[in-house]
Short mmCIF file of C-alpha atoms and ligand atoms in Angstrom, two decimals:
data_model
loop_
_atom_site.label_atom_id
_atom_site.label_comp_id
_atom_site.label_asym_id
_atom_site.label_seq_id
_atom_site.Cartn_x
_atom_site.Cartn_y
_atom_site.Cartn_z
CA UNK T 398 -1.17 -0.54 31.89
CA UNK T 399 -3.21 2.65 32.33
CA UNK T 400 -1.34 5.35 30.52
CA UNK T 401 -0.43 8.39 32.46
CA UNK T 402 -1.86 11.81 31.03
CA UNK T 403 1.07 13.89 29.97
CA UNK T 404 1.25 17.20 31.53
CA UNK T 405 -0.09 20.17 28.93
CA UNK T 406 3.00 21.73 27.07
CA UNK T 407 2.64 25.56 26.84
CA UNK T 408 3.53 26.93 23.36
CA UNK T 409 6.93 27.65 23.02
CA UNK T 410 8.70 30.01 20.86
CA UNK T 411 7.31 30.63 17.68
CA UNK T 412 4.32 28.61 17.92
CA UNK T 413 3.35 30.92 20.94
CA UNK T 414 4.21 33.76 18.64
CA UNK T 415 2.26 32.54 15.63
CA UNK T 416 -0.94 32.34 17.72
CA UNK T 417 -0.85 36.23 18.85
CA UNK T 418 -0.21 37.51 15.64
CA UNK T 419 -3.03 38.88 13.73
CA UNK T 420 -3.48 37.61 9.45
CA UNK T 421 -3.57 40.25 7.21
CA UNK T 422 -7.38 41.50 6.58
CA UNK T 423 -8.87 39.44 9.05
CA UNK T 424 -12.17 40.37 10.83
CA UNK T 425 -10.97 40.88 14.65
CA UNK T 426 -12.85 40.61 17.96
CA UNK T 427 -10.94 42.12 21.30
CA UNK T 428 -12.95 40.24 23.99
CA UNK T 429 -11.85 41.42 27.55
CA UNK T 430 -11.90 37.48 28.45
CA UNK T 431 -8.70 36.91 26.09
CA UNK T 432 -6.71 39.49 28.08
CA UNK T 433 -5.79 37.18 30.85
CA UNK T 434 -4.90 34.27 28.36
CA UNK T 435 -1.26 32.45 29.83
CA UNK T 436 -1.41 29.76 27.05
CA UNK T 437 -0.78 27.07 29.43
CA UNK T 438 2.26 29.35 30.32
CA UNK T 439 3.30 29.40 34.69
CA UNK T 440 4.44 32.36 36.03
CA UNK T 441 8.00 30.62 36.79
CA UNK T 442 8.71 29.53 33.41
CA UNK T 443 7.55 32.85 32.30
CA UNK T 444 10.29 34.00 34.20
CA UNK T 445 13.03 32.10 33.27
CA UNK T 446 12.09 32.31 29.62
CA UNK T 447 11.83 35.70 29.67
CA UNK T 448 15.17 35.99 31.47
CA UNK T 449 16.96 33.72 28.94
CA UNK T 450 15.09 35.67 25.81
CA UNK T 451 16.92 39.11 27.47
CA UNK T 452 20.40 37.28 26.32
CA UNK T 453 19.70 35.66 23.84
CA UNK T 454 18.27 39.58 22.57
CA UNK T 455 21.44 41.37 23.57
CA UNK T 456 23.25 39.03 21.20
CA UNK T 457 20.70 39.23 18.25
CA UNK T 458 21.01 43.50 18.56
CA UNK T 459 24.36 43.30 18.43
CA UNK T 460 24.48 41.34 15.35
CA UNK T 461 22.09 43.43 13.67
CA UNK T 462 24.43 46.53 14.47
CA UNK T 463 27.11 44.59 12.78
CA UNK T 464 25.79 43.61 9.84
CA UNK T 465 23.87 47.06 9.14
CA UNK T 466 21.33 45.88 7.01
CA UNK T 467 18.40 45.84 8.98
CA UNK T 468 16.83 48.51 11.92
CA UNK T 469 13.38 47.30 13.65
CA UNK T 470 11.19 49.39 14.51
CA UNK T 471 8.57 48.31 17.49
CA UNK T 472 5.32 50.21 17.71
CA UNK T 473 3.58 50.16 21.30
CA UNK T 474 -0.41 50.78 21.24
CA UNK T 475 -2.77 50.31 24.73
CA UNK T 476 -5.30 51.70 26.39
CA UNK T 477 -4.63 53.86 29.64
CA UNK T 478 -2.81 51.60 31.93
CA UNK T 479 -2.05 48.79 29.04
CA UNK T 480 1.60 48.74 30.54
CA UNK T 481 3.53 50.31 27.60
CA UNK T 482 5.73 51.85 30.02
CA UNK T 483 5.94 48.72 32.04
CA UNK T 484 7.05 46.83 29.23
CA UNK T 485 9.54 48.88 27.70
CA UNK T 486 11.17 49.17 30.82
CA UNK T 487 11.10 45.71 31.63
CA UNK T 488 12.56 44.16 27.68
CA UNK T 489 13.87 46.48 26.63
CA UNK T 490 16.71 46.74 28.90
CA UNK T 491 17.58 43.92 27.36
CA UNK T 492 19.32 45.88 24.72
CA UNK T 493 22.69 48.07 24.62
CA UNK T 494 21.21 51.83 24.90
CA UNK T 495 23.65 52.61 22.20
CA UNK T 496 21.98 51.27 19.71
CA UNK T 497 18.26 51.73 21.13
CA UNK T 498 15.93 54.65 21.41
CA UNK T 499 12.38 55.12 22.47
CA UNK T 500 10.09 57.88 21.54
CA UNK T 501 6.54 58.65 23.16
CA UNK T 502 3.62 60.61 21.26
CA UNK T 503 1.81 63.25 23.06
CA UNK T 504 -1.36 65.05 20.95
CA UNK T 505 0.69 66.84 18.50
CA UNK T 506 2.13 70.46 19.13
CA UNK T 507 0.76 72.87 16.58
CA UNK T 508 4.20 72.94 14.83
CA UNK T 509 3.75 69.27 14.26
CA UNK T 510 -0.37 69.65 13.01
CA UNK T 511 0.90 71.94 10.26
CA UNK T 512 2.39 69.07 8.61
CA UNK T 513 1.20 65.56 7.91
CA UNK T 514 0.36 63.42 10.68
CA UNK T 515 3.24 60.99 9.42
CA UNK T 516 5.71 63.74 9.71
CA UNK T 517 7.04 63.59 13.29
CA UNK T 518 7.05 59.62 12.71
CA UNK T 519 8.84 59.61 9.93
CA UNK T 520 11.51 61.43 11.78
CA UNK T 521 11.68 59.11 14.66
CA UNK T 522 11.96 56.19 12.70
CA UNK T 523 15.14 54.23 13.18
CA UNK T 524 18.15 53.78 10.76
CA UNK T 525 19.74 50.61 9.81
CA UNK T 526 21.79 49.37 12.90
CA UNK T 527 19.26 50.56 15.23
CA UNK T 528 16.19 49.48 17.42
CA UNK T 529 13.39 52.24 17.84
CA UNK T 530 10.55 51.86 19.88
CA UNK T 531 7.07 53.61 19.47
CA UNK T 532 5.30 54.54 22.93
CA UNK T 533 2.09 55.32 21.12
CA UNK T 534 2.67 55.92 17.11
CA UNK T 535 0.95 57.09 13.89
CA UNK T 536 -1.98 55.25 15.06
CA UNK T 537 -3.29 57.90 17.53
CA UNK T 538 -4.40 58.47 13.89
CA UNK T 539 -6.70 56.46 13.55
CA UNK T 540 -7.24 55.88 17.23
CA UNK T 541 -8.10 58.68 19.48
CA UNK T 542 -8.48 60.70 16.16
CA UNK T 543 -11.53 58.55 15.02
CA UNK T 544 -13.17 58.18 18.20
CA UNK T 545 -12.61 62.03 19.07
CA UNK T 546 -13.50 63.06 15.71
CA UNK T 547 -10.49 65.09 15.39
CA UNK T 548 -10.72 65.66 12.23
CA UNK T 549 -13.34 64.44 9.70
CA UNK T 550 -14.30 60.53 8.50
CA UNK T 551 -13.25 61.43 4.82
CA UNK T 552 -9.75 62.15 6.41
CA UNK T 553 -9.33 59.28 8.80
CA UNK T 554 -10.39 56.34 6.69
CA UNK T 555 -7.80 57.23 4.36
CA UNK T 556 -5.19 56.36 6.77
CA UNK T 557 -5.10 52.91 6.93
CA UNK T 558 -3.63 52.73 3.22
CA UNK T 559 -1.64 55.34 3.72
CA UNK T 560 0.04 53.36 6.89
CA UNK T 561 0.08 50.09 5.05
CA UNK T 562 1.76 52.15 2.09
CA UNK T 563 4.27 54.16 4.69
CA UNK T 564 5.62 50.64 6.49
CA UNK T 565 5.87 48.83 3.29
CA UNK T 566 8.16 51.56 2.26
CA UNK T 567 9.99 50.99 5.66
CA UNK T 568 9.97 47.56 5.12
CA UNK T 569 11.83 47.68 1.40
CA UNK T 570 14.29 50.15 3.30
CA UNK T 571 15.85 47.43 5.94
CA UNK T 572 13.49 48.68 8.53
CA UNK T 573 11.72 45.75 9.75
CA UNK T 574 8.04 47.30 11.52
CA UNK T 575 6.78 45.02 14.32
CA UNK T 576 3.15 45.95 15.79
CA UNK T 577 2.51 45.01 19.20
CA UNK T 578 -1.22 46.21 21.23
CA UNK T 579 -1.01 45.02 24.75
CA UNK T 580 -4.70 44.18 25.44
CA UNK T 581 -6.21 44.84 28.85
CA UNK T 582 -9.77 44.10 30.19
CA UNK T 583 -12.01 46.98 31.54
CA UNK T 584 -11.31 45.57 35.18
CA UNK T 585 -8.49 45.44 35.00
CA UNK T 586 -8.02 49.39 34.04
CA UNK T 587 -9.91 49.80 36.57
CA UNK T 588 -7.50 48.36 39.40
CA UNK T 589 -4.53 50.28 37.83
CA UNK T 590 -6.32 53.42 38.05
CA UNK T 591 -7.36 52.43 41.58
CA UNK T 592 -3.74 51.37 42.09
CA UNK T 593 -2.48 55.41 40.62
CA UNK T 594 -4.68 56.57 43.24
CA UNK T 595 -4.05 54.46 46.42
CA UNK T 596 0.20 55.49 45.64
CA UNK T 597 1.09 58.76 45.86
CA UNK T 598 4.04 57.63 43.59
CA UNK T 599 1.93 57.38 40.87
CA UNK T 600 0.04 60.08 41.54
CA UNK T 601 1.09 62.09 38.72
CA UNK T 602 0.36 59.60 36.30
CA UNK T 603 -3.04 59.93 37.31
CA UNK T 604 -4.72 61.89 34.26
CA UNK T 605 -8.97 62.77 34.39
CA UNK T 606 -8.76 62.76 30.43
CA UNK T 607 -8.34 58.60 31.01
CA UNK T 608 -11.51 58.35 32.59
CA UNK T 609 -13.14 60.04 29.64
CA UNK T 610 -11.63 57.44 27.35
CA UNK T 611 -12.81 54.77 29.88
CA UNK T 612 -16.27 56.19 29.08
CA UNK T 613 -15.56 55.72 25.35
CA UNK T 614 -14.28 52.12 26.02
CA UNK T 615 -16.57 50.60 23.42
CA UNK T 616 -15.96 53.43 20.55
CA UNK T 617 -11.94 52.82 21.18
CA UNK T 618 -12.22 48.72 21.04
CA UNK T 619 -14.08 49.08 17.63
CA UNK T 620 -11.24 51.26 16.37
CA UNK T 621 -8.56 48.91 18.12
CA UNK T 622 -10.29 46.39 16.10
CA UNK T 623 -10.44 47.94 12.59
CA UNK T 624 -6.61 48.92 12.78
CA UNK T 625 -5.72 45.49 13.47
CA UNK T 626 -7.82 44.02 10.74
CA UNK T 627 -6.72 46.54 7.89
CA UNK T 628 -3.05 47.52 8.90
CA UNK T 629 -1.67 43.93 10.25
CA UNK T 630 0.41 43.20 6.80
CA UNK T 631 2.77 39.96 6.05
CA UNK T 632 5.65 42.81 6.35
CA UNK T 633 4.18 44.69 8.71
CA UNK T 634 2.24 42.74 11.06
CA UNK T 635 -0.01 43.25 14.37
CA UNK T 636 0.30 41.39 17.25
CA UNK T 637 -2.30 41.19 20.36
CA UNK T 638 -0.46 40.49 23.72
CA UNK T 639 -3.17 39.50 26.91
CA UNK T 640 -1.95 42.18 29.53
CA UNK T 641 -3.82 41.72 32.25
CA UNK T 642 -0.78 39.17 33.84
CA UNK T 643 2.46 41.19 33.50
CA UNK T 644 4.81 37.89 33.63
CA UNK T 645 2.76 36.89 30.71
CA UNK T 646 3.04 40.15 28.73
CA UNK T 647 6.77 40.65 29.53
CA UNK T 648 7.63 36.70 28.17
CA UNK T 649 5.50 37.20 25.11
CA UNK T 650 6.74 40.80 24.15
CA UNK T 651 10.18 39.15 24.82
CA UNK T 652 8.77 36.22 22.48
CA UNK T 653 7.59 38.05 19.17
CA UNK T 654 10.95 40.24 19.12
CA UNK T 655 13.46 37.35 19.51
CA UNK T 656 11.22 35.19 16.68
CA UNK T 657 11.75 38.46 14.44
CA UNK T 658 14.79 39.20 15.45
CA UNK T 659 16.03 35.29 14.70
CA UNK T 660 13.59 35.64 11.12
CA UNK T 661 16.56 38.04 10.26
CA UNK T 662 19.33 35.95 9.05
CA UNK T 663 21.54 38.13 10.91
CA UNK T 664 25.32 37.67 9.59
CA UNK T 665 28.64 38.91 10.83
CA UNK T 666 30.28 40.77 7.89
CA UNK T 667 33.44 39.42 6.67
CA UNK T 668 36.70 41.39 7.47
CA UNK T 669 37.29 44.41 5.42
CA UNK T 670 41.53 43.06 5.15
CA UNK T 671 43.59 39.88 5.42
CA UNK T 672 43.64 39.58 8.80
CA UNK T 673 46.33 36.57 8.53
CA UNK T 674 48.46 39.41 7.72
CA UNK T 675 48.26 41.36 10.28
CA UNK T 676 50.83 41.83 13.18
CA UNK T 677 50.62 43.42 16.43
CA UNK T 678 53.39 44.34 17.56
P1 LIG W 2165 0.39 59.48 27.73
O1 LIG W 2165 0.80 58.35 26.83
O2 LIG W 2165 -0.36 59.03 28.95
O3 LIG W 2165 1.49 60.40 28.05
O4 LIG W 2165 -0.69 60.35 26.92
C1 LIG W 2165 -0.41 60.89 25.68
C2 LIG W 2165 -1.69 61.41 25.09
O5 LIG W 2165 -1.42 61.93 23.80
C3 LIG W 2165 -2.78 60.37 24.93
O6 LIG W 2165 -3.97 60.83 25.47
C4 LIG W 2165 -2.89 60.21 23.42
O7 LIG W 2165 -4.17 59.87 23.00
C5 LIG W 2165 -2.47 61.59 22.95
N1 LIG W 2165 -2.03 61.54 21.55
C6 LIG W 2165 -0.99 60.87 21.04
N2 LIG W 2165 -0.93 61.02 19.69
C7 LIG W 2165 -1.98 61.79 19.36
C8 LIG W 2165 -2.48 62.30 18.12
N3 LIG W 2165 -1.87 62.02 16.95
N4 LIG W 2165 -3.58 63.08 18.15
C9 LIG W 2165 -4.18 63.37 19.32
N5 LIG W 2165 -3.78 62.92 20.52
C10 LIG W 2165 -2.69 62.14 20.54
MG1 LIG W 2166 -1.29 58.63 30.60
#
């Protein structure tokens, strides 16, 4: 009897998240054909994944509250139009707002380039307890810095070690640093751009410096691609979502924080008394 051809499985759970994350000191390549990868993945089981994985992270935030030894911190890094925003507002409502808080970097005030760039991180970084998410980070840095040649080469390309050194610290300190760089293709960009302009909704996120970075597409994929190879760590690692399908991203950003969430070992604390003794009266 002929046998039938089963259906291709998409990757689930951890195997899907195993294949976006990036090994430490590996030589990376951002092709703008990887940025509409699914892996196998429809847009309805996206969904319903995505919708069980908002749950299922409720739960897992709530435990980490209670047993106060861990914070996680999740750093955001795209191009203009990557969906940051997008993303954040679509997971992230996932978790309790008491417990969760999201800061965005602009180009630094000059109170903040009188100190070291790591400065105004440091001070958003969460506590133990506590989610905090990174809507562009410390690696502007080495981003927009390097390409823009902010400041000099002997400055920037100390960085990376510095970083690596600054989230292993994090790391020993509960706070567990989770990397994520939601990749988009250059035609894609350009439809979301197209898309700011054709809604006067968006109009004001419409921003000329973007197209200038557009221009410098190929300058700002070479950096992408050095940060990932020297600052993805095993305790700090980077992960490269495909953005161009929003289902996709949402499920696999959904994806990478439940499988670190779950790597936890999250307990409930014991009671602090005999509760057998207690009595309500
Ligand atoms: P947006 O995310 O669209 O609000 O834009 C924020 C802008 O701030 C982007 O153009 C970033 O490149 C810029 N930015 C963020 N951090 C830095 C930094 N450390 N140095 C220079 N520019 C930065
Ligand atoms: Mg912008």
């Amino acid at each position: 009897m002929a046998r039938r051809a089963k259906p291709p499985r998409q990757p689930g759970g951890d195997q899907l998240v195993a294949k976006l994350r990036i090994a430490p000191q590996s030589r990376v390549r951002l092709l703008d054909a990887h940025a509409s990868r699914s892996f196998r993945w429809s847009k309805g089981k996206a969904e319903e994944c995505l919708a069980r994985n908002l749950e299922r992270l409720e739960e897992l935030q709530y435990r980490m509250y209670a047993d106060g030894r861990f914070g996680m911190l999740v750093v955001f890094q795209a191009v203009d139009g990557g969906g940051k925003d997008g993303t954040i507002r679509k997971v992230f409502t996932a978790f309790n707002p008491q417990g969760c808080r999201v800061t965005a970097f602009k180009a630094p005030s000059s109170e903040e380039l009188r100190h070291d760039y790591l400065w105004r991180i440091h001070a958003a970084v969460p506590g133990r307890g506590e989610i905090g998410v990174f809507n562009r980070s410390h690696y502007e840095d080495v981003l927009v810095v390097r390409v823009n040649d902010l400041v000099p080469k002997t400055v920037w390309s100390k960085r990376y070690a510095q970083i690596n050194a600054f989230e292993q610290m994090l790391h020993e300190s509960g706070i567990r640093v989770v990397k994520i760089l939601l990749q988009i293709s250059k035609a894609e960009q350009k439809q979301r751009f197209l898309g700011r302009l054709r809604d006067p909704r968006k109009h004001w996120k419409f921003d000329a410096a973007d197209l200038d970075k557009r221009r410098q597409w190929n300058a700002y994929r070479l950096a992408f691609e050095a940060m990932l190879g020297k600052c993805s760590t095993a305790c700090a690692p980077w992960y490269v979502v495909p953005a161009d399908r929003k289902w996709f991203r949402n499920l696999a950003v959904s994806e990478i924080l439940r499988h670190e969430l779950e790597s936890l070992d999250l307990r409930w604390p014991k009671a602090s008394m005999d509760l057998s003794r207690i009595h309500i009266t």
